[in-house]
Short mmCIF file of C-alpha atoms in Angstrom, two decimals:
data_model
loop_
_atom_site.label_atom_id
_atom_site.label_comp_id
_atom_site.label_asym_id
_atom_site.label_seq_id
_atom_site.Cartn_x
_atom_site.Cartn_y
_atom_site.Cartn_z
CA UNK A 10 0.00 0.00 0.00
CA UNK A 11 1.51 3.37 -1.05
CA UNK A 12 1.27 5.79 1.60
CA UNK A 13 2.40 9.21 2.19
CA UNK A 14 2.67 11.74 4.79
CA UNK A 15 3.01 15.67 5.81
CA UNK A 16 7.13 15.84 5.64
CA UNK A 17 6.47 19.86 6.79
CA UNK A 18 4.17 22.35 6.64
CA UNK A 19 4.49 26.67 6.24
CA UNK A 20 2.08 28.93 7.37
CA UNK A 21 1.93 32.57 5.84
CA UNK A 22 0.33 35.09 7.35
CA UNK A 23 -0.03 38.85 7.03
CA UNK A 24 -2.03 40.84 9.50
CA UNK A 25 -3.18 43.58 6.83
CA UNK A 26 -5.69 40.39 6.03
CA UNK A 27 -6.01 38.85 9.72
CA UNK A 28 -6.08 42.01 12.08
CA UNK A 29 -9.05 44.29 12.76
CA UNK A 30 -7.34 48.02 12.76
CA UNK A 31 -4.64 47.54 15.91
CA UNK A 32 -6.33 44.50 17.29
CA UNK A 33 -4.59 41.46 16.30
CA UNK A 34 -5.58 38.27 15.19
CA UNK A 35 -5.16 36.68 18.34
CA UNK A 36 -6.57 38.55 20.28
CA UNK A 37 -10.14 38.59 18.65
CA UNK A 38 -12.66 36.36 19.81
CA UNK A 39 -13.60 32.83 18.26
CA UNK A 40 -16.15 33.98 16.18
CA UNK A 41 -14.29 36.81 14.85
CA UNK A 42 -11.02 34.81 13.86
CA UNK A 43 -12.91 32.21 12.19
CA UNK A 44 -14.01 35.10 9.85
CA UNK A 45 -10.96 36.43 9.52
CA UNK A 46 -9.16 33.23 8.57
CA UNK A 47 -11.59 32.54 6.22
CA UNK A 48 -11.16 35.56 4.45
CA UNK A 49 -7.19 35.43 4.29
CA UNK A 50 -5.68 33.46 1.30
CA UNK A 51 -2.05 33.85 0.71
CA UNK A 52 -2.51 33.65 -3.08
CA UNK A 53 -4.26 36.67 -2.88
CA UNK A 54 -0.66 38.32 -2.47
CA UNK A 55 1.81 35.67 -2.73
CA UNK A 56 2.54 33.29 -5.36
CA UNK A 57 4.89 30.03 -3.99
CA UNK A 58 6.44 27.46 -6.55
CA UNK A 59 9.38 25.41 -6.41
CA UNK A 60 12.26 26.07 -8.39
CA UNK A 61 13.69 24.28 -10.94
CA UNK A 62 16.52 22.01 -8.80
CA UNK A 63 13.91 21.31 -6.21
CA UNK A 64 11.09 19.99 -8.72
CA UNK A 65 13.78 17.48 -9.59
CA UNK A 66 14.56 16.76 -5.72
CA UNK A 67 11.39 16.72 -5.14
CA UNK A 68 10.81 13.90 -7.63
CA UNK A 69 13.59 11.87 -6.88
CA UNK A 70 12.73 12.02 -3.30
CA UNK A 71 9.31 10.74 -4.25
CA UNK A 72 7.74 14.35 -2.70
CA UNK A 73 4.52 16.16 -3.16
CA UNK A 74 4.54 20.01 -2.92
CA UNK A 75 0.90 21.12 -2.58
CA UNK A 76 -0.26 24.81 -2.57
CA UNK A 77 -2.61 25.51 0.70
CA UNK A 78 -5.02 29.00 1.75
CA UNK A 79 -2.47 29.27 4.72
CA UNK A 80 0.84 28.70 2.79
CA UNK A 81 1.94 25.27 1.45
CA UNK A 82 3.06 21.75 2.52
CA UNK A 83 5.18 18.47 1.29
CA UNK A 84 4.27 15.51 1.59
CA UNK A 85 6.70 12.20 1.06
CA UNK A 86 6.07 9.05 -0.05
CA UNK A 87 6.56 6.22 3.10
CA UNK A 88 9.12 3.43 3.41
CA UNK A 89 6.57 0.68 3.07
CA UNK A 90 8.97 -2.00 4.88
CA UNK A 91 9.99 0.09 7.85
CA UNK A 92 8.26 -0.67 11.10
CA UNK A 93 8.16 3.09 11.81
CA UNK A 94 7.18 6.80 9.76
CA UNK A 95 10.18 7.37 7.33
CA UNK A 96 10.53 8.40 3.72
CA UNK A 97 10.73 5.82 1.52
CA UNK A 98 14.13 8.09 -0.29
CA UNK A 99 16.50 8.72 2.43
CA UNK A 100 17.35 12.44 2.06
CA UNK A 101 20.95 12.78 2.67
CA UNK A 102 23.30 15.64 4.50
CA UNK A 103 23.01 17.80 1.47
CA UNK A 104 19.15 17.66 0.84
CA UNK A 105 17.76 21.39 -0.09
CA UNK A 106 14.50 22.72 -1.21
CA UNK A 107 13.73 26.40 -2.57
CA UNK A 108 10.36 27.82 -3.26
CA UNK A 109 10.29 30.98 -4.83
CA UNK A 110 8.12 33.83 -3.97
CA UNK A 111 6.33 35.92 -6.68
CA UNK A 112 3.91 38.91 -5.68
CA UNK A 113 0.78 38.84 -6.73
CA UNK A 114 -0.65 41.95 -5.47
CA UNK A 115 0.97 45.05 -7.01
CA UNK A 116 0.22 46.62 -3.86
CA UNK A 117 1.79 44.85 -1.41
CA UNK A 118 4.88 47.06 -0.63
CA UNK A 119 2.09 49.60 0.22
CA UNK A 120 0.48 47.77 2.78
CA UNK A 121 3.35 45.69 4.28
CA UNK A 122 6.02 47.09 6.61
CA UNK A 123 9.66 45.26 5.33
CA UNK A 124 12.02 48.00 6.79
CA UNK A 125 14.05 50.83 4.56
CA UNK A 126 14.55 48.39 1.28
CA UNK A 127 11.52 46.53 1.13
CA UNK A 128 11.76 46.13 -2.82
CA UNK A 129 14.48 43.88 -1.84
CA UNK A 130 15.08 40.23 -1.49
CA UNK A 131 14.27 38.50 1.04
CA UNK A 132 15.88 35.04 2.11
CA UNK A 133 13.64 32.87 4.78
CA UNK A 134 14.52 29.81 5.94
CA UNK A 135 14.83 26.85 8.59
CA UNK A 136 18.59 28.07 9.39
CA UNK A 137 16.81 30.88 10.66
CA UNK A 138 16.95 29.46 14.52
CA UNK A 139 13.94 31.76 15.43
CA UNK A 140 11.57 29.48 17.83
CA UNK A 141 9.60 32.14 20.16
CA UNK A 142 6.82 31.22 22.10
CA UNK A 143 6.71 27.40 20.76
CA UNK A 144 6.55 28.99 17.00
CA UNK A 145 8.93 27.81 14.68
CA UNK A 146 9.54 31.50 12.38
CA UNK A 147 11.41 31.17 8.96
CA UNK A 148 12.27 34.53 9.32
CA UNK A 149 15.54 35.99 11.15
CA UNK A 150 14.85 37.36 14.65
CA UNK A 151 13.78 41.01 14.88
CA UNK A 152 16.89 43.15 16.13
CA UNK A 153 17.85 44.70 19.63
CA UNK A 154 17.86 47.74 19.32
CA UNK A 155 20.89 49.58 17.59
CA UNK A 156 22.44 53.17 18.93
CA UNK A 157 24.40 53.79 15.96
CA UNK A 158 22.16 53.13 13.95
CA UNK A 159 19.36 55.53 11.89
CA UNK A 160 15.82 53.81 11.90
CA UNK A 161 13.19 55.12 8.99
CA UNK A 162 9.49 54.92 9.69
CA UNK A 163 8.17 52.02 10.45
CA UNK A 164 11.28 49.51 11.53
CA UNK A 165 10.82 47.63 14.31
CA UNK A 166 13.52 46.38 17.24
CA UNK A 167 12.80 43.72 19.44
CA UNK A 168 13.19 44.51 23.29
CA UNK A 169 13.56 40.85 25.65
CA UNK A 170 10.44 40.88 27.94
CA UNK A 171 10.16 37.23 30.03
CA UNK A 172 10.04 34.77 27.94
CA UNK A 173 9.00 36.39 24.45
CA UNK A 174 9.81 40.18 23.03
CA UNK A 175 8.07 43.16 23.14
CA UNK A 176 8.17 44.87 19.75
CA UNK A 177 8.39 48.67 19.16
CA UNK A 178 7.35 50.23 15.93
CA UNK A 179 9.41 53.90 14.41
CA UNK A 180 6.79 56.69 14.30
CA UNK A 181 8.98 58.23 12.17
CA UNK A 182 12.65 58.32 11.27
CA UNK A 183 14.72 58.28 14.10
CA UNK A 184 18.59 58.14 15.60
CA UNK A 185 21.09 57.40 15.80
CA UNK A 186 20.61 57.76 19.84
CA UNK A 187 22.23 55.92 23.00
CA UNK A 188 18.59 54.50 23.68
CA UNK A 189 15.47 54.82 22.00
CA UNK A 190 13.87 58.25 21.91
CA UNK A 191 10.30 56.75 23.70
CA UNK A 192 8.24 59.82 21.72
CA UNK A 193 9.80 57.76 18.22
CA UNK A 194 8.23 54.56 19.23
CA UNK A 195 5.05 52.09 20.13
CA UNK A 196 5.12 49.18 21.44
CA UNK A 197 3.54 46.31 18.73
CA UNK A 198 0.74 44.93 19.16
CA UNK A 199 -0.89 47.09 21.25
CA UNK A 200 -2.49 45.71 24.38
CA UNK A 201 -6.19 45.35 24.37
CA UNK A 202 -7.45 44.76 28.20
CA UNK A 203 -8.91 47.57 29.77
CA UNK A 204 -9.35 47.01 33.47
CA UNK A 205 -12.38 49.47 33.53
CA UNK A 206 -14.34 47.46 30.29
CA UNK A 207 -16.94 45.20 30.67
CA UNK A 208 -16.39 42.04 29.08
CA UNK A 209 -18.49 38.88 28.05
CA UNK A 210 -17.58 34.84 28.17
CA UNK A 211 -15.72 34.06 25.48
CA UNK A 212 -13.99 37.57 25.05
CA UNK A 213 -10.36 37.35 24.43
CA UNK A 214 -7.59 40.16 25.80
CA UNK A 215 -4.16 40.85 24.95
CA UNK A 216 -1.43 41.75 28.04
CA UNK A 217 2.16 41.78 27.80
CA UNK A 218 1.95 39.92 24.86
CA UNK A 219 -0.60 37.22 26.53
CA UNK A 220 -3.35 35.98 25.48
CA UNK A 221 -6.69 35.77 28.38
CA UNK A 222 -10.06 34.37 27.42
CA UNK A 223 -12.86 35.21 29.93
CA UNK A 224 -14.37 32.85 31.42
CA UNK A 225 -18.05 34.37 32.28
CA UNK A 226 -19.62 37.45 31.57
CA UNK A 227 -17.98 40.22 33.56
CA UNK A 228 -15.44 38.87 34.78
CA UNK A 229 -12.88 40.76 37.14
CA UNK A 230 -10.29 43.01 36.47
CA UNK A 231 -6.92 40.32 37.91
CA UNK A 232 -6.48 38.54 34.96
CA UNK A 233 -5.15 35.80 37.24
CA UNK A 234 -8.05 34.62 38.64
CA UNK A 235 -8.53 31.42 37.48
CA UNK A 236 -11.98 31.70 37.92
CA UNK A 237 -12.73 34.38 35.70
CA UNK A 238 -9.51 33.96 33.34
CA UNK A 239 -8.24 31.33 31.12
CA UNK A 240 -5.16 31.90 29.79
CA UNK A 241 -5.24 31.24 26.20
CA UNK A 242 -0.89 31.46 24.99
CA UNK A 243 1.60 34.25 24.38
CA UNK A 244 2.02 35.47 21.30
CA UNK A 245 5.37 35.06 19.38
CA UNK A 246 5.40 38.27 17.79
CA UNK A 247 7.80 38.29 14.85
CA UNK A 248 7.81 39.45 11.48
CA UNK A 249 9.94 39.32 8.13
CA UNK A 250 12.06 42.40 7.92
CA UNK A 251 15.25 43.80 6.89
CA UNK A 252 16.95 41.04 9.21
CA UNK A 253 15.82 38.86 6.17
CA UNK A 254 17.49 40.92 3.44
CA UNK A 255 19.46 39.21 0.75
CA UNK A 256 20.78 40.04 -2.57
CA UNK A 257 19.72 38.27 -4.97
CA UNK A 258 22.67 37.73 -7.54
CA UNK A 259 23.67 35.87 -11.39
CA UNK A 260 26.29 33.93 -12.44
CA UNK A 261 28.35 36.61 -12.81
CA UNK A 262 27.92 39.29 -9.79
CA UNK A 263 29.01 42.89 -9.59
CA UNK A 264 30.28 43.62 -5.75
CA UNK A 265 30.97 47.18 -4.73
CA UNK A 266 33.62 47.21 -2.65
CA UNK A 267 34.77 51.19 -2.70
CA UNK A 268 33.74 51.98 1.15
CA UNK A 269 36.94 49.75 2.07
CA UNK A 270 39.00 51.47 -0.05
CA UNK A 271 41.05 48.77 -0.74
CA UNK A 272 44.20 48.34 -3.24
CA UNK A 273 43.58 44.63 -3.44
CA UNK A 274 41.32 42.15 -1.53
CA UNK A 275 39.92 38.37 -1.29
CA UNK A 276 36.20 37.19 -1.66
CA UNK A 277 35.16 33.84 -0.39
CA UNK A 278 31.96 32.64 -1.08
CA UNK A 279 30.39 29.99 1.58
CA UNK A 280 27.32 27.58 0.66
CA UNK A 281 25.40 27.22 3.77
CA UNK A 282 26.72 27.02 7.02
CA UNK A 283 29.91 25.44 5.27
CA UNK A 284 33.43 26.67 6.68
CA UNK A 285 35.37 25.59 3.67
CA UNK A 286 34.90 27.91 0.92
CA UNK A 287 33.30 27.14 -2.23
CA UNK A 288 35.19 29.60 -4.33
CA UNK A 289 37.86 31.97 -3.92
CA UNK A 290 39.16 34.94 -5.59
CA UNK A 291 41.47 37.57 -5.44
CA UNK A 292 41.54 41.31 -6.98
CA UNK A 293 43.92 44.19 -6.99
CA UNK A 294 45.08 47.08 -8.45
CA UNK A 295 48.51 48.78 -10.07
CA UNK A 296 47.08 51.99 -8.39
CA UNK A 297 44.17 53.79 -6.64
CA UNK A 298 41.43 51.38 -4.96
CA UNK A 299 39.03 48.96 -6.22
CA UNK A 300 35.74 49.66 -6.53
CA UNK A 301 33.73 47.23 -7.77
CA UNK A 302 35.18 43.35 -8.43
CA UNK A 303 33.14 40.85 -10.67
CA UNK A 304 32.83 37.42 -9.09
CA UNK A 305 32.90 34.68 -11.70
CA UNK A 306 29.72 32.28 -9.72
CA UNK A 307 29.57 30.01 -12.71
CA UNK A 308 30.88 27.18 -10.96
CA UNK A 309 28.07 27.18 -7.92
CA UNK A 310 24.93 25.75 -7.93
CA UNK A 311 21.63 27.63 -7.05
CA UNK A 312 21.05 28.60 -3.86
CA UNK A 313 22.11 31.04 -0.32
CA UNK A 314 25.92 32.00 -0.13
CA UNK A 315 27.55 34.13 2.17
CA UNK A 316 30.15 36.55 0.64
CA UNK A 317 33.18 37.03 2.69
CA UNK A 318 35.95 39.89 1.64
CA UNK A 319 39.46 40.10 2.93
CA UNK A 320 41.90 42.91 3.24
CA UNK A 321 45.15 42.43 1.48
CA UNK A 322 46.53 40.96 4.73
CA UNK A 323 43.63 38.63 5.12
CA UNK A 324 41.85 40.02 7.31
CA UNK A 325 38.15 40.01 7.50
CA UNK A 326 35.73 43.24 6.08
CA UNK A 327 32.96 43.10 8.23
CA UNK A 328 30.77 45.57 6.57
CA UNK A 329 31.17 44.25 2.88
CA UNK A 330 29.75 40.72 4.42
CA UNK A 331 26.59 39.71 2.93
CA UNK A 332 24.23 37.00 2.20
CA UNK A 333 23.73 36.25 -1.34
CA UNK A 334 20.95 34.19 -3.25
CA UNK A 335 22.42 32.28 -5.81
CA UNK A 336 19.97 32.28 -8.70
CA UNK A 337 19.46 33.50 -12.19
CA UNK A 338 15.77 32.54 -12.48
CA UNK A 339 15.16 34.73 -9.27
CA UNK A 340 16.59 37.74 -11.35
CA UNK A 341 14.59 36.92 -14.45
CA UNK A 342 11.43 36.20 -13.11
CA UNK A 343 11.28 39.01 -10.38
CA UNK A 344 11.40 37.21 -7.12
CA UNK A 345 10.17 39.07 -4.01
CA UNK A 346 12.03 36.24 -1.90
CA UNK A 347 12.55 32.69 -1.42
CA UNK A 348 12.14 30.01 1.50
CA UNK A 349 14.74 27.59 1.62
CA UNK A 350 14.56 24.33 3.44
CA UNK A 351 17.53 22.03 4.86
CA UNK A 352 17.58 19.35 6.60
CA UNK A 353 17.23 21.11 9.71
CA UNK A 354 18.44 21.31 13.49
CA UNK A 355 16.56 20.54 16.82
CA UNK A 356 13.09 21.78 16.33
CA UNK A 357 13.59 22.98 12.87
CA UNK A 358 14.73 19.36 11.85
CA UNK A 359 12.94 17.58 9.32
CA UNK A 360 13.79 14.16 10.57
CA UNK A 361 14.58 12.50 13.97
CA UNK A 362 18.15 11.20 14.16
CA UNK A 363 16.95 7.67 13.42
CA UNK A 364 15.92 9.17 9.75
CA UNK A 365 11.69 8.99 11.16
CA UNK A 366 9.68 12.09 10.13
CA UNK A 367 8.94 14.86 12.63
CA UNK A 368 6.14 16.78 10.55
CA UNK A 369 7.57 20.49 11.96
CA UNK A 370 5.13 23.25 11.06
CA UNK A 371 6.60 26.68 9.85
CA UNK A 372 5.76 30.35 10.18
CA UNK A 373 6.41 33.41 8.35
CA UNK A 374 4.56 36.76 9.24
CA UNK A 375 4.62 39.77 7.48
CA UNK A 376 3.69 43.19 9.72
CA UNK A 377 0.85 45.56 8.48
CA UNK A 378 2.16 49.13 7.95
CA UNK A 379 1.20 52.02 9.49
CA UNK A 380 0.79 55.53 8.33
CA UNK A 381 -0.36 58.40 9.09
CA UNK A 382 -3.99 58.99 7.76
CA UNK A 383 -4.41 62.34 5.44
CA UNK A 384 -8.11 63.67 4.65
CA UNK A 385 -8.23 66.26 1.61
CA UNK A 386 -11.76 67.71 1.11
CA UNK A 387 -12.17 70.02 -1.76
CA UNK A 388 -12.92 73.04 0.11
CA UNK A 389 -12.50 74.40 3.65
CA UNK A 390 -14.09 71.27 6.21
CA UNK A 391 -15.34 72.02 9.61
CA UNK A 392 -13.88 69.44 12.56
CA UNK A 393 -16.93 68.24 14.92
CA UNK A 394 -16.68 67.64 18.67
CA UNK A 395 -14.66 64.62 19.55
CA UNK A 396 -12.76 64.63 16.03
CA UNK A 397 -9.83 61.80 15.55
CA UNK A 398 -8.16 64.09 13.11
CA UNK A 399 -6.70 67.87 13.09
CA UNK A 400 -6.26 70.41 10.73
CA UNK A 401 -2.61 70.08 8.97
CA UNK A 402 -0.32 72.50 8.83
CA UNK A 403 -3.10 75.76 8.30
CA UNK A 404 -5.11 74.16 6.12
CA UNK A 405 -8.42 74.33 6.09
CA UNK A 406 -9.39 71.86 3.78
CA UNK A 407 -6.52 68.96 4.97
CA UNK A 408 -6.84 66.99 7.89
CA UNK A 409 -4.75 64.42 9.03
CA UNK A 410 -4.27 61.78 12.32
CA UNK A 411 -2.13 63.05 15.41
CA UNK A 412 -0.03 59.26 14.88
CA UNK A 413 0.82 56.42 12.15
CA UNK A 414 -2.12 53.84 12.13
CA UNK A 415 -2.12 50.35 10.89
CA UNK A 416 -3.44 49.95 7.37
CA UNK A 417 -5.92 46.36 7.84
CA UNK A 418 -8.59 45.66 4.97
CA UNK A 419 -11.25 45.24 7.80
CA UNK A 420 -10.31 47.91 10.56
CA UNK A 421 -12.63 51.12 10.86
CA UNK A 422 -12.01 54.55 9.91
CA UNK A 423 -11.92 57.81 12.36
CA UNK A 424 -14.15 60.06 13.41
CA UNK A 425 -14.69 63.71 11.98
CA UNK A 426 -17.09 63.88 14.75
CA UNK A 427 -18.20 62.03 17.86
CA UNK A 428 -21.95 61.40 18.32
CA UNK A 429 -23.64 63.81 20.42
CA UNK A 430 -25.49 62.23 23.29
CA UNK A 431 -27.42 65.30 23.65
CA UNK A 432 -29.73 64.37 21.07
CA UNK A 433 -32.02 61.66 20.29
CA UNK A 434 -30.20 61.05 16.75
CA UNK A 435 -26.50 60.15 16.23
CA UNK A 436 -24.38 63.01 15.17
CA UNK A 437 -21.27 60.96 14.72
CA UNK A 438 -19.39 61.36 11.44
CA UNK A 439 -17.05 58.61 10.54
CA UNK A 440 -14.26 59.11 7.89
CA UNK A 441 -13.16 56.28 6.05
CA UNK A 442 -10.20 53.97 6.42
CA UNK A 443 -7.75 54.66 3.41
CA UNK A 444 -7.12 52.22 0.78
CA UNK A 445 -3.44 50.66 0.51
CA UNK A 446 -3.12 51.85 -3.08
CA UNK A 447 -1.58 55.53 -2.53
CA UNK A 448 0.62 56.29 0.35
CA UNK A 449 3.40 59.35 0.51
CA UNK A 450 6.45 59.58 2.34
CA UNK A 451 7.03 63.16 3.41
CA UNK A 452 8.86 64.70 6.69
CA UNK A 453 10.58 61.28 8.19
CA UNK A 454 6.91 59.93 8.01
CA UNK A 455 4.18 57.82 6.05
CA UNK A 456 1.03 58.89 4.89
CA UNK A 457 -1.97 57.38 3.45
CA UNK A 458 -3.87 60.12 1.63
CA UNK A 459 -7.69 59.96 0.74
CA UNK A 460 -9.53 62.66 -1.45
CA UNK A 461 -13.16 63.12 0.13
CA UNK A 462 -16.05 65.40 -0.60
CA UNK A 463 -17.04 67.64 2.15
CA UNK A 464 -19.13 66.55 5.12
CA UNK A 465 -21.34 68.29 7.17
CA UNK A 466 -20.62 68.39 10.99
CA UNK A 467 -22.81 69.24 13.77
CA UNK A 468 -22.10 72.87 15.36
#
């Protein structure tokens, strides 16, 4: 009987789709994520193939690569004869799958926070070592922060908080500083309990990156009492970002090299976590510095490198070391990224160390951006009572929110005016969220800009 089973799984989400404005996914009730989930498909945005080598791996290794709503899985064919759950192909030492990454969605720069070059390319992968909060992330663990280091609008650094990380999101460009300016930054995702709300069984709260469910209606405001509390996880909170930033790179590559100003110099290039190089070669010149050296990578086969460049005594140039993507269909066919699968280590392994499967289930998240939210009305607008939004800069006929707020395709908009309770009819005036197809970068900041007719406001 030919059987086969889930080798590993990835699961792709992106909480422009899954959040409701600042309210994560997780922390919306059961009825609400079930909507949300079963809105959210990742071919909406992403399109996920294997390459060319890895179709052929993937057949010799008698594998399945199957396209899913959440991401995509492979399955392998089972070792009929073997008293346990192994493939029926050994995969040896050297055993390497890519799947490319294609955008579907022209917008989804607009709408997707990826730090200062997110046009780039971005290299995921099992190497990555990134396990938070029982979640296995493809992606490279969101940075400390960095005080020499300039941060544009919207980066994120990771701060250690117990067991997980609190997250912090740039307002607007900012640095370089000997800590974090706190005005610069908010803490992501924000937390949702409110010890003075009133909240019903089943209702779920975010704290300090945990999750609560209550238990019955009303319950208390110590969300350790077990008998009005449940807690329901803590949230891993990472995201692809510029930590994930590769170049992707030909047969032949072009490698600048004129910030060492160097008369000669040495470029290894590494496969993998390899310590023997897989090519060497060396540069100089009669006078003056190099400035740009073209490495021959004929010789290599697809896939991650890392570039190392030496000094003319050998020594190391950390700031011309880089990851490279090996790959001349990623260049031709526009690649937003790649996920790249090994073999594995500890709970990123593939296999036991008896050769038996261990089914591990992947993550990659991408973070919703967040702008700041620009009204333009065709002629001078009056602000209500209560408004969300102020008049920018003089204008009369601009208006614009005080801070950057996510863009999500089901969050709600702001209010021109709140609703007068000292009437029997609701005088509340609700501006519309703004759609992820135009946003500006002006002063530092982001903006999302929306033209509007003009709206009458109560006096």
């Amino acid at each position: 009987m030919i059987r086969y089973r889930r080798c590993f799984q990835v699961d792709i989400s992106h909480d422009y789709f899954l959040s409701r404005g600042e309210v994560v996914w997780e922390a919306q009730n059961d009825t609400m994520r079930a909507a949300l989930t079963r809105e959210h498909s990742v071919g909406r945005y992403l399109e996920i193939f294997p390459d060319a080598a890895t179709e052929a791996t993937l057949r010799g290794h008698r594998m399945l690569f199957r396209v899913t709503e959440t991401g995509f899985l492979v399955a392998v064919r089972l070792d009929e004869s073997a008293p346990d759950i192994r493939p029926a192909v050994a995969p040896g030492p050297e055993f390497a799958l890519t799947f490319a990454l294609r955008l579907r969605d022209a917008r989804f720069a607009n709408y997707t926070e990826l730090g200062p070059v997110g046009d780039g390319f971005h290299l995921f992968g099992n190497d990555s070592a990134n396990r938070v909060a029982g979640v296995n992330y493809l992606s490279r663990p969101v940075p400390a922060f960095d005080p020499a280091r300039r941060y544009e609008a919207g980066e994120i650094r990771a701060e250690a908080s117990g067991t997980t990380f609190d997250l912090f999101v740039a307002l607007r460009d900012t640095g370089p500083a000997a800590a974090p300016v706190a005005a610069d930054w908010r803490r992501i995702p924000a937390d949702t309990f409110d010890a003075t709300a009133t909240y019903q069984l089943g209702d779920v709260v975010l704290a300090g990156n945990r999750l609560f469910r209550a238990l019955v209606n009303g319950p208390g405001s110590n969300l350790n009492n077990a008998a009005d509390w449940q807690p329901a996880g803590t949230l891993g909170n990472q995201y692809a970002g510029a930590a994930d930033l590769a170049t992707a790179a030909g047969s032949l590559f072009d490698l600048d090299v004129s910030a060492a100003a160097l008369a000669q110099c040495t470029v290894r290039v590494f496969r993998g976590a390899q310590i023997v190089p897989a090519s060497e070669q060396h540069f100089s010149v009669a006078s003056g510095t190099l400035t740009h050296v073209q490495l021959d990578l004929r010789g290599l086969a697809p896939g991650p490198c890392r570039l190392e460049v030496l000094d003319g005594v050998l020594a190391p140039v950390a700031s011309l070391a880089r990851t490279v993507y090996l790959s001349t269909a990623a260049l031709a066919q526009g690649w937003f990224g790649a996920i790249h699968i090994g073999p594995g280590v500890a709970d990123f392994a593939l296999f036991n160390a008896n050769g038996t499967l261990r089914t591990p289930a992947y993550a990659l998240r991408f973070l919703n951006r967040a702008t700041r939210w620009r009204y333009i009305f065709p002629a001078a607008q009056s602000l209500g009572a209560g408004a969300e939004v102020a008049l920018e800069g003089g204008s009369d006929r601009r208006m614009v929110t005080a801070v950057p707020r996510a863009l999500t395709r089901f969050g709600g908009g702001v209010r021109l005016q709140a609703d007068d309770t000292t009437t029997t009819a609701s005088e509340e005036v609700l501006l519309p969220p703004p759609e992820p197809h135009r946003i500006r970068r002006q002063n530092a900041e982001w903006f999302s800009e929306t033209h509007l007719p003009n709206l009458t406001v109560g006096p």
